[in-house]
mmCIF file of C-alpha atoms (C1' of nucleotides) in Angstrom:
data_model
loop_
_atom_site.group_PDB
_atom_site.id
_atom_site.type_symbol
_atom_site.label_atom_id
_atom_site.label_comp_id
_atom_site.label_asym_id
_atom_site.label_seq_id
_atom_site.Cartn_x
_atom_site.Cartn_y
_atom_site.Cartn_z
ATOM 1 C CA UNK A 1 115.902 -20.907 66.801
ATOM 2 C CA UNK A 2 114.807 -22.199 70.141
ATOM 3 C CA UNK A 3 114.492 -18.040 71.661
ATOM 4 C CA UNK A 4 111.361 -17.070 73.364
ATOM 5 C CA UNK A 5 108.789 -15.594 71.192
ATOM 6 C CA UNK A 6 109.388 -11.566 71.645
ATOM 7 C CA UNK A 7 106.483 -9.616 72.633
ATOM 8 C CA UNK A 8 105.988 -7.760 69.187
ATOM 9 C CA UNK A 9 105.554 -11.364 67.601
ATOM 10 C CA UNK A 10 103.043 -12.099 70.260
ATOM 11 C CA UNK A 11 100.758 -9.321 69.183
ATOM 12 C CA UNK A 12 101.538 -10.226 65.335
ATOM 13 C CA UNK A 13 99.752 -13.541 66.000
ATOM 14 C CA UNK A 14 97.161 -11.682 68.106
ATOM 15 C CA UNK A 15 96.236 -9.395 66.162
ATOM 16 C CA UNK A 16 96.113 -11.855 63.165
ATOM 17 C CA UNK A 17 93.900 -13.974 65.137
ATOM 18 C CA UNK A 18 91.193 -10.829 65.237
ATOM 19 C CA UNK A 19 91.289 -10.525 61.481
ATOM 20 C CA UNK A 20 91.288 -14.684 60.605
ATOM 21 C CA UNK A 21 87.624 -13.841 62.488
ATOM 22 C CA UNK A 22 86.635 -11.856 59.532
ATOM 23 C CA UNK A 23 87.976 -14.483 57.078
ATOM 24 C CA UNK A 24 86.174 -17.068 58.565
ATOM 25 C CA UNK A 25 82.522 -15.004 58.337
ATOM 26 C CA UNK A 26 83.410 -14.550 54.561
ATOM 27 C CA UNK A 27 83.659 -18.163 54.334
ATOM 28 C CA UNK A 28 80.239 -18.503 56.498
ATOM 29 C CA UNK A 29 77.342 -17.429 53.685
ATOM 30 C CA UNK A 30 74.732 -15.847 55.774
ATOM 31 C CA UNK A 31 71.628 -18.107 56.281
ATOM 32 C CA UNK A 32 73.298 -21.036 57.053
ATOM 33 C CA UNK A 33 73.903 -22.430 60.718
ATOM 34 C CA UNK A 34 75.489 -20.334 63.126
ATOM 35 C CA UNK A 35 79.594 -20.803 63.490
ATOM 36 C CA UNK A 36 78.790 -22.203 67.224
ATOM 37 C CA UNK A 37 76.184 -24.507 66.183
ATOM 38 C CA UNK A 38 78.932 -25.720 63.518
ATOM 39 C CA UNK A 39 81.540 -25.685 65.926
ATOM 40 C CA UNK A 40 79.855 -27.533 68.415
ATOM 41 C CA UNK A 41 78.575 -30.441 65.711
ATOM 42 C CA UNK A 42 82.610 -30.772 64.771
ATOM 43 C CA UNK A 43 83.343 -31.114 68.474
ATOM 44 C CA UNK A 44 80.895 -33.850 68.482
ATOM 45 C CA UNK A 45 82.152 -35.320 65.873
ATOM 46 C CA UNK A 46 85.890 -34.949 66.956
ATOM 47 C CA UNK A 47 85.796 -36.002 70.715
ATOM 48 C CA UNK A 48 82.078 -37.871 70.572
ATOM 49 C CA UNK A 49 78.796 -37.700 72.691
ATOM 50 C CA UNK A 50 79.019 -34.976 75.038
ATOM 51 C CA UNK A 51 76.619 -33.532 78.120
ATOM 52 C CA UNK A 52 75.108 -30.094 77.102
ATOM 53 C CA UNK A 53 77.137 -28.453 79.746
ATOM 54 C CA UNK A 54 80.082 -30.104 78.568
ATOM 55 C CA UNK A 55 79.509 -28.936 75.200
ATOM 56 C CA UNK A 56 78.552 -25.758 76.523
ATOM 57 C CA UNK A 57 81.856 -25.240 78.565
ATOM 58 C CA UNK A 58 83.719 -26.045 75.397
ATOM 59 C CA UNK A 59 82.667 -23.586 73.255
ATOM 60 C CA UNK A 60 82.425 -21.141 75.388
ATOM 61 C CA UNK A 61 78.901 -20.090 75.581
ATOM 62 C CA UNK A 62 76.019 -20.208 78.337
ATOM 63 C CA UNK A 63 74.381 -23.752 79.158
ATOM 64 C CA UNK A 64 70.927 -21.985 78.045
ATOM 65 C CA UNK A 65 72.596 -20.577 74.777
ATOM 66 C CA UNK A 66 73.816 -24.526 74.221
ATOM 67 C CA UNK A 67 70.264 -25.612 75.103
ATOM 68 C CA UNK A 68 68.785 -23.298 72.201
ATOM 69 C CA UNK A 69 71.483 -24.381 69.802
ATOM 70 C CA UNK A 70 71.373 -27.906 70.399
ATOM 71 C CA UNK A 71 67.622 -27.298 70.533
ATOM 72 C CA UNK A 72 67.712 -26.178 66.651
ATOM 73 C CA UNK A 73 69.980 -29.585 65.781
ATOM 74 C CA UNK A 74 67.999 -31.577 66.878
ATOM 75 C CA UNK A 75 64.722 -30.267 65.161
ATOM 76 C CA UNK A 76 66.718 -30.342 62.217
ATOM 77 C CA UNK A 77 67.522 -34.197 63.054
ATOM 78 C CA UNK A 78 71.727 -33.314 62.851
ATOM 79 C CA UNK A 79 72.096 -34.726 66.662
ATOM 80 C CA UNK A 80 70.254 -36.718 69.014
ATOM 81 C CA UNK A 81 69.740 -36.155 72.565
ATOM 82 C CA UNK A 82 69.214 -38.926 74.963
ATOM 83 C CA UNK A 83 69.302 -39.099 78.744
ATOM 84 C CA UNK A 84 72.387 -40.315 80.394
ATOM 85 C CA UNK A 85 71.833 -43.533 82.145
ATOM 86 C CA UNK A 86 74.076 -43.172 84.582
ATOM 87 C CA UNK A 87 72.742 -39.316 85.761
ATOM 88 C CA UNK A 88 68.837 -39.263 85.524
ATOM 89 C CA UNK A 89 69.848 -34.922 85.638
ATOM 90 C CA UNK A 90 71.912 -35.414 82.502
ATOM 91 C CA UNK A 91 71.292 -35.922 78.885
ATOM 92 C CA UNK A 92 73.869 -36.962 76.389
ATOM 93 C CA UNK A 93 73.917 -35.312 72.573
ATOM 94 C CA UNK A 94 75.458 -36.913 69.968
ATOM 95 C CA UNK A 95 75.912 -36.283 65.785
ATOM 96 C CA UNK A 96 73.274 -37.752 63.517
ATOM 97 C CA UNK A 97 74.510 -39.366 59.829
ATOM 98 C CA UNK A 98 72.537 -36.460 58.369
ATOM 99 C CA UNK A 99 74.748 -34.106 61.298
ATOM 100 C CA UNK A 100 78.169 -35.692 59.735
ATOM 101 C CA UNK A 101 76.516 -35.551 56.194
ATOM 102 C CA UNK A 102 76.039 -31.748 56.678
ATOM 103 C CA UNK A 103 79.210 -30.975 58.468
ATOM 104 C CA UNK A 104 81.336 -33.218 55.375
ATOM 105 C CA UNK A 105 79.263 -30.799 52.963
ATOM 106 C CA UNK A 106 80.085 -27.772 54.564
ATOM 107 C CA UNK A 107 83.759 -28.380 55.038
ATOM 108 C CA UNK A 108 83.905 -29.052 51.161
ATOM 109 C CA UNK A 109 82.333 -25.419 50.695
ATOM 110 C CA UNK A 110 84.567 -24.106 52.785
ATOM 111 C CA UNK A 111 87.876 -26.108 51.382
ATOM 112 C CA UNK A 112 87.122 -24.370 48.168
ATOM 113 C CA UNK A 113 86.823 -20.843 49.422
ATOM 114 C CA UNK A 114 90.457 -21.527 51.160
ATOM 115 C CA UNK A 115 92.079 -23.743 47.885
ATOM 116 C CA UNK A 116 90.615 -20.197 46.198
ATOM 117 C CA UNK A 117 92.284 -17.526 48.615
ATOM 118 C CA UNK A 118 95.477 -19.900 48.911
ATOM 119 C CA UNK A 119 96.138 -19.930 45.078
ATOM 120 C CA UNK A 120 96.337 -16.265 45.119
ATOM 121 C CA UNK A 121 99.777 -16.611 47.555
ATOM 122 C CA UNK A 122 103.044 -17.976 46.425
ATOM 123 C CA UNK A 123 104.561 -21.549 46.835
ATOM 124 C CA UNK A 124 106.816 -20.371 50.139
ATOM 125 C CA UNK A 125 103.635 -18.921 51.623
ATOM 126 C CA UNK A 126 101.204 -21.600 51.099
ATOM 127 C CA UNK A 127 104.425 -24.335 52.743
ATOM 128 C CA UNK A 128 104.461 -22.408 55.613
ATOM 129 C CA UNK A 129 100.705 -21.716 56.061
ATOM 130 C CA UNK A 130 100.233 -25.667 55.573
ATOM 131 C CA UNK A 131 103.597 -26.021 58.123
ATOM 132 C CA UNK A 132 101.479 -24.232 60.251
ATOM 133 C CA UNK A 133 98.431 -25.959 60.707
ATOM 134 C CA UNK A 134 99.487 -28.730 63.266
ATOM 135 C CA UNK A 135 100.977 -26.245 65.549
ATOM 136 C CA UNK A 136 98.018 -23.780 65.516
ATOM 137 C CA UNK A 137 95.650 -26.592 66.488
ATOM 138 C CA UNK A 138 97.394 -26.973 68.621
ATOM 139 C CA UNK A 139 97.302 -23.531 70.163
ATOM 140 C CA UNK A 140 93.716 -24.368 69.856
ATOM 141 C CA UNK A 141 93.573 -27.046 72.119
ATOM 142 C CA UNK A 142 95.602 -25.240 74.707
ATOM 143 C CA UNK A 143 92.438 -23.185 75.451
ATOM 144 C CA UNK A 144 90.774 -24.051 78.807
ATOM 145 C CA UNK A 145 87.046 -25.207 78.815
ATOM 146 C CA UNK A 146 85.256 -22.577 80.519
ATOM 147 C CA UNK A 147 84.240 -23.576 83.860
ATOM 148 C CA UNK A 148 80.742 -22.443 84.238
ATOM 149 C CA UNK A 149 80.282 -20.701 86.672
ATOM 150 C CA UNK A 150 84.071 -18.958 86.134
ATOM 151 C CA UNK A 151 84.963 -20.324 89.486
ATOM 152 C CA UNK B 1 108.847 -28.052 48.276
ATOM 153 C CA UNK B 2 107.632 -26.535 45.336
ATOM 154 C CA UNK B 3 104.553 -28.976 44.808
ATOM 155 C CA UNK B 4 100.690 -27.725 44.947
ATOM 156 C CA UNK B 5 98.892 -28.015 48.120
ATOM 157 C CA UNK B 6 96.978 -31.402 48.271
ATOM 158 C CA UNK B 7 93.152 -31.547 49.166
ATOM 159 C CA UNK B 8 94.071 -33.018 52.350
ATOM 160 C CA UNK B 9 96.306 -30.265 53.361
ATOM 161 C CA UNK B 10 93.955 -27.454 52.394
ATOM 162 C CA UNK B 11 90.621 -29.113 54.242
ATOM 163 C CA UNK B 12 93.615 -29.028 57.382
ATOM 164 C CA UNK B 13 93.036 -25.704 57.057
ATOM 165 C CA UNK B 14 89.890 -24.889 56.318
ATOM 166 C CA UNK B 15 89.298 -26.988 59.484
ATOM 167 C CA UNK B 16 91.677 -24.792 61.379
ATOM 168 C CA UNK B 17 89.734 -21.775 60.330
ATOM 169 C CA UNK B 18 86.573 -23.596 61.657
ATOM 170 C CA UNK B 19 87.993 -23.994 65.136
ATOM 171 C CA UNK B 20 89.465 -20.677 65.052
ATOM 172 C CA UNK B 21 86.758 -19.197 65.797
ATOM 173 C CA UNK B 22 86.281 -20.798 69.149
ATOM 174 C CA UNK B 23 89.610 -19.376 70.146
ATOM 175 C CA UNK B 24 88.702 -15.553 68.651
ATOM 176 C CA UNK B 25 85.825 -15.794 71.230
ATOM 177 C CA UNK B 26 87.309 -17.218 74.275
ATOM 178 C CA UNK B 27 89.567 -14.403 73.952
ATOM 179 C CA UNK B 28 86.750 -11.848 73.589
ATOM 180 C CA UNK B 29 85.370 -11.588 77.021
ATOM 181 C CA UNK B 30 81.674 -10.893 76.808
ATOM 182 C CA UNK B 31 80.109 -7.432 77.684
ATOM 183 C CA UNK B 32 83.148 -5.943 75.039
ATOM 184 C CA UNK B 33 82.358 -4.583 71.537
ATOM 185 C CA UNK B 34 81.373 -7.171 68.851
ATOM 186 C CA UNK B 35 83.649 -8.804 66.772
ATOM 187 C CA UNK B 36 82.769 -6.757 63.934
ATOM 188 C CA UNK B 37 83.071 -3.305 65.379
ATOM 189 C CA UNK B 38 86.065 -3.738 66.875
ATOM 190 C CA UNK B 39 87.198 -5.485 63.063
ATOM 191 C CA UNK B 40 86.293 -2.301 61.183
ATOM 192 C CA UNK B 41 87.953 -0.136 63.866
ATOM 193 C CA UNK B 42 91.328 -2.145 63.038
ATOM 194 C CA UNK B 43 90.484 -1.788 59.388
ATOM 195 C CA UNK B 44 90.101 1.943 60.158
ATOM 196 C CA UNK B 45 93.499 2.483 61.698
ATOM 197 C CA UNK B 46 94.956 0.146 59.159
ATOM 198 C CA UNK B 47 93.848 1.442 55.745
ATOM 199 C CA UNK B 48 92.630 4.945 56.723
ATOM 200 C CA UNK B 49 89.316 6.930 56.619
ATOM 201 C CA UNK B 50 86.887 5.156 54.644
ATOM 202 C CA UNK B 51 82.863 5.031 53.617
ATOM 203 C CA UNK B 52 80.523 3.110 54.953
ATOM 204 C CA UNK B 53 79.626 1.233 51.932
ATOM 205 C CA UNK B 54 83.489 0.237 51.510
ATOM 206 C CA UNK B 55 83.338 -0.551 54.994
ATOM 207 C CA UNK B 56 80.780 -2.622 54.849
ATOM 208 C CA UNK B 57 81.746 -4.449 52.182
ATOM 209 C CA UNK B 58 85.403 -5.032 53.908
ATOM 210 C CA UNK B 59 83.976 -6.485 56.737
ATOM 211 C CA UNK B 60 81.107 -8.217 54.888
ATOM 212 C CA UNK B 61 78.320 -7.624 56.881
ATOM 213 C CA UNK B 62 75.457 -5.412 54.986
ATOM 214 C CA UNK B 63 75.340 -1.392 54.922
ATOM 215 C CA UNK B 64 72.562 -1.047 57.776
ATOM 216 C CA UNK B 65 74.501 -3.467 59.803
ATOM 217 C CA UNK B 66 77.579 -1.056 59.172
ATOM 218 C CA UNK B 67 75.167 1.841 60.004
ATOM 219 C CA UNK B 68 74.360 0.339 63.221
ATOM 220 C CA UNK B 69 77.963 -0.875 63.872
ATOM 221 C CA UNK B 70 79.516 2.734 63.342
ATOM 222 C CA UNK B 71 76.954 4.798 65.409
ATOM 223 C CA UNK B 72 77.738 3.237 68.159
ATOM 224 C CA UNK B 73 80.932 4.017 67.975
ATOM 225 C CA UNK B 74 79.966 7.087 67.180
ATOM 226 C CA UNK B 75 78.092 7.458 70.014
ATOM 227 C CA UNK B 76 81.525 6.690 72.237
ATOM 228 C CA UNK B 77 83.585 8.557 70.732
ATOM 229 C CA UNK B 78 85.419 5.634 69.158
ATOM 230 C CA UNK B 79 84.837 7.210 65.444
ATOM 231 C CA UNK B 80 83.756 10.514 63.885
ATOM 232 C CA UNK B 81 81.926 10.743 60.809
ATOM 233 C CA UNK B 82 82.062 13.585 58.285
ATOM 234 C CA UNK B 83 80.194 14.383 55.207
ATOM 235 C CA UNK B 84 82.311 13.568 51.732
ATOM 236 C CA UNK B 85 83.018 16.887 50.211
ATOM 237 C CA UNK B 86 83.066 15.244 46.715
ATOM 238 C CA UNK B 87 80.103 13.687 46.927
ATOM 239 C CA UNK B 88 77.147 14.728 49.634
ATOM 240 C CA UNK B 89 75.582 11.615 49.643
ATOM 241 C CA UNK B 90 78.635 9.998 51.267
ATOM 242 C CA UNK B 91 80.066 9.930 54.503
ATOM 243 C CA UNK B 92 83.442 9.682 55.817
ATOM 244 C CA UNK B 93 84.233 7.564 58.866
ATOM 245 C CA UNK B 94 87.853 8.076 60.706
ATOM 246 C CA UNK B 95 89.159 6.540 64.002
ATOM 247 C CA UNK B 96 89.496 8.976 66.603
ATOM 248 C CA UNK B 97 92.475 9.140 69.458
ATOM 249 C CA UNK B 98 89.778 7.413 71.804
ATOM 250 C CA UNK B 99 89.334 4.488 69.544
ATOM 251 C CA UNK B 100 92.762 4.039 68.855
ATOM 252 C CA UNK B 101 93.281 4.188 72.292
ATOM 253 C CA UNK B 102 90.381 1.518 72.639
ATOM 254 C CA UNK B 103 92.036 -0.978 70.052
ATOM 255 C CA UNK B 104 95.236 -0.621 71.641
ATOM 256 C CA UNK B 105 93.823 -1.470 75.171
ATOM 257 C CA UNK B 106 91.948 -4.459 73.747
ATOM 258 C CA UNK B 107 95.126 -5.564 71.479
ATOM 259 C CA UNK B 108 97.224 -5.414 75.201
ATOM 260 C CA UNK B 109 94.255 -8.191 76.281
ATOM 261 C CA UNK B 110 94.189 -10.256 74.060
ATOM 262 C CA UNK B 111 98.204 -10.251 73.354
ATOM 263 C CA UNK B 112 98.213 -11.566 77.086
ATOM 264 C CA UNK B 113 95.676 -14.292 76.391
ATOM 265 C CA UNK B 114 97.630 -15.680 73.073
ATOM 266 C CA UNK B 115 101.034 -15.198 75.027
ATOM 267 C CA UNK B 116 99.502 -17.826 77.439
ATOM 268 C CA UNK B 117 98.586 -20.140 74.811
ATOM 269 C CA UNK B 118 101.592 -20.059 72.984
ATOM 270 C CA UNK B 119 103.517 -20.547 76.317
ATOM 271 C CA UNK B 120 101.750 -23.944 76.471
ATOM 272 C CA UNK B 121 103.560 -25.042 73.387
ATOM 273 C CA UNK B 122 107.300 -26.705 72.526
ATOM 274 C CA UNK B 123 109.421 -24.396 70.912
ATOM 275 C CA UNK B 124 109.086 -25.982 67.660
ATOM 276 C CA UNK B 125 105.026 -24.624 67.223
ATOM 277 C CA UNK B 126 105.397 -21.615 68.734
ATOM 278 C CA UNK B 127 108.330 -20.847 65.350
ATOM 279 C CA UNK B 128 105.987 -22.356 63.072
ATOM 280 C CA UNK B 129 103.250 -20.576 63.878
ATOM 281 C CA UNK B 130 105.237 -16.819 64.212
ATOM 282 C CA UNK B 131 106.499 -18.021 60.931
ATOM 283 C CA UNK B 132 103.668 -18.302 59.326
ATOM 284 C CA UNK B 133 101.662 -14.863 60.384
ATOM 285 C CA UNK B 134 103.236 -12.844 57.351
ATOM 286 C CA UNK B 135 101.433 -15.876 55.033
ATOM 287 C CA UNK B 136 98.448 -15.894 56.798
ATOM 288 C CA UNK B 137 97.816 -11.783 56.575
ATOM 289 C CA UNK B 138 98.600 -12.527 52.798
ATOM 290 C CA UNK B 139 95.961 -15.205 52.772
ATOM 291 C CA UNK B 140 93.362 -12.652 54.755
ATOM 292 C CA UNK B 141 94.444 -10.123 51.885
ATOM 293 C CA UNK B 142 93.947 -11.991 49.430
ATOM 294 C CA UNK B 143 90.070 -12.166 50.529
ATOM 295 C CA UNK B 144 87.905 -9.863 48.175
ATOM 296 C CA UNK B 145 85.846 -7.026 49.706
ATOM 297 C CA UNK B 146 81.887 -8.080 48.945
ATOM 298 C CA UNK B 147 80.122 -6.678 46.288
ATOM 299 C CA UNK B 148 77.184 -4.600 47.811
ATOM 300 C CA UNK B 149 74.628 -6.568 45.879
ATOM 301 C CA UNK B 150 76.592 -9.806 45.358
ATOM 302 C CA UNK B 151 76.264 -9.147 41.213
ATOM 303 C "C1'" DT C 1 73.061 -28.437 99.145
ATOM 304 C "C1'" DA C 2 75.031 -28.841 94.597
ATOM 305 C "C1'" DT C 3 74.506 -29.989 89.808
ATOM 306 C "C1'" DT C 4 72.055 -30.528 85.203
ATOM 307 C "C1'" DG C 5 69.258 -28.688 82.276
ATOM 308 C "C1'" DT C 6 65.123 -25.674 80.838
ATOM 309 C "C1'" DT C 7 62.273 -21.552 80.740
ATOM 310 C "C1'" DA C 8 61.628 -16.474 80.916
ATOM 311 C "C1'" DT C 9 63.249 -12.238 79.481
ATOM 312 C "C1'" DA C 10 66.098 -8.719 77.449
ATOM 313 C "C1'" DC C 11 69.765 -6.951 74.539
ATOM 314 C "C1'" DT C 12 72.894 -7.162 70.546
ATOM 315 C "C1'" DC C 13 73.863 -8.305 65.867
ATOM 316 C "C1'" DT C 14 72.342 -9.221 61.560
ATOM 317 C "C1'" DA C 15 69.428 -9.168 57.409
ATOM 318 C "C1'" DT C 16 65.885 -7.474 53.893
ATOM 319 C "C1'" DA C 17 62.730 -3.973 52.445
ATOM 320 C "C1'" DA C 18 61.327 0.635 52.079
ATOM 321 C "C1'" DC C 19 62.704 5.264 52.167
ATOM 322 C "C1'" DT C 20 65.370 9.968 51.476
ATOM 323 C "C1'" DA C 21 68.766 12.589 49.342
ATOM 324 C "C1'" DT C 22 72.189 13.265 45.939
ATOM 325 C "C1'" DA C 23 74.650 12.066 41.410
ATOM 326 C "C1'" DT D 1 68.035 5.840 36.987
ATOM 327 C "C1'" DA D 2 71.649 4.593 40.042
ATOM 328 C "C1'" DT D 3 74.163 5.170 44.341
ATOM 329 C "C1'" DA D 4 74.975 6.347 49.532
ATOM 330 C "C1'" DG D 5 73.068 6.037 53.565
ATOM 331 C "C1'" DT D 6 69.146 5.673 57.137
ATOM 332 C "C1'" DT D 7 64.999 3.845 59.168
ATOM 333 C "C1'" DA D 8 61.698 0.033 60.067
ATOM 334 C "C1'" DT D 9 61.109 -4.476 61.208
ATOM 335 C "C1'" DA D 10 62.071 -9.253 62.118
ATOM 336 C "C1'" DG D 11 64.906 -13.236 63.341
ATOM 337 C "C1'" DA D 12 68.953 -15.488 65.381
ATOM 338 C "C1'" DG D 13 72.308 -15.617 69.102
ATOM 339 C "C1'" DT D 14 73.646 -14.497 73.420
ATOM 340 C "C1'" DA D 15 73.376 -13.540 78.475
ATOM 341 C "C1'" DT D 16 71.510 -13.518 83.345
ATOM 342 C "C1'" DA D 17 67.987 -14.891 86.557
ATOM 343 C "C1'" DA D 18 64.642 -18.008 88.141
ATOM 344 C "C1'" DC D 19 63.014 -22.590 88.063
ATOM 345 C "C1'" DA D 20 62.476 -27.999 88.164
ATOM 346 C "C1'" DA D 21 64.453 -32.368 88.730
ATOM 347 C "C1'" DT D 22 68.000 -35.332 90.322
ATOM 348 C "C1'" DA D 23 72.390 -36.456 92.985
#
DNA sequence: TATTGTTATACTCTATAACTATA
DNA sequence: TATAGTTATAGAGTATAACAATA
């Protein structure tokens, strides 16, 4: 149990990873905020206030992409954006209450699409799914933050 | 190990799911083929010729989005698309060698970039997670294809 | 000079509505 | 009438390039 993954299980989990992409867009209605915008509120929410390039790095998109996204939170009052004291170039964002309040709504949507789809799979499935999790976020976090300029 | 998931464990994954995108596109390098097109070329290969309604509904985006989506890979030769001889107001959309070849270059990509990930866990994950891919497909099964009109 | 962030501009993806052709 | 698909149009998301302000 302790072998080295073999290449055709590599591209099992790769090529599960494309299609968990079209899961996730079933679970997104349309009309609703973006999956970056949402994905950048829960990594303010997970790891706190964050520079826009920060942000930006760590999900992957442009700084001006950020800019607009942020942008749209903060019309919509989910985060705030304040200047960093200690760089007058900076600002800092960070998650409103109404930004947590719409991210805890949200996940409950979601958490009912997924208790939906994982009642439709057997007791040894759903274990290992669930046996899963830890390790796959895991996976997650072992993706670099883009540098921006892909130095 | 026979008990029901608890609400705990399934917002763990519909959490996962969240971030998963983040990790489906850092390991789409920009400048490639959308998400979408290249999911509904892997549906191609997977479950055969199919229309472009079913299509669309598989991959849950709308028909003209589909439209869109499969003449540009039309266009490049990644698909061809033939009149239904049962029914001439369908068409028929197939993978061609050149697309398959196209999903199989991308799949060697991105089976590189998740073989670097998984290299950055213990032993222990990287088990848990190749254990779990045959549950997870189930789980991405188990999603229904869209209604065309949501009735 | 380098870094942080914004603005300008263009392209892709997506949706809804209106349309054509066939069943 | 209903269904399969396309065309027209608009809006969101993204990128690169050029800019302003600060370090």
């Amino acid at each position: 149990m302790t072998r080295a993954p073999e290449p055709e299980e590599i591209s099992d989990v790769a090529g599960l990873l494309e299609e968990l992409f079209r899961l996730s867009r079933r679970l997104t209605p349309p009309g609703n905020y973006s999956l970056t915008v949402y994905s950048a509120l829960a990594s303010l929410k997970r790891h706190g206030d964050a520079r826009l390039t920060a942000l930006a790095a760590h999900e992957g998109v442009s700084q001006p992409s950020m800019t607009q996204a942020v942008g749209r939170l903060k019309r919509e009052g989910l985060v705030q954006q304040v200047p960093d004291p200690s760089d007058g170039r900076a600002v800092l964002i960070s998650i409103t209450d109404t930004g947590l309040a719409a991210l805890a709504a949200r996940s409950q949507r979601r958490s009912e699409g997924v208790a939906e789809l994982l009642a439709a799979l057997d007791a040894t499935d759903q274990h290992s799914i669930i046996a899963a999790t830890g390790a796959l976020r895991r996976l997650i976090d072992a993706v670099p933050d883009q540098r921006p300029d892909g130095k």
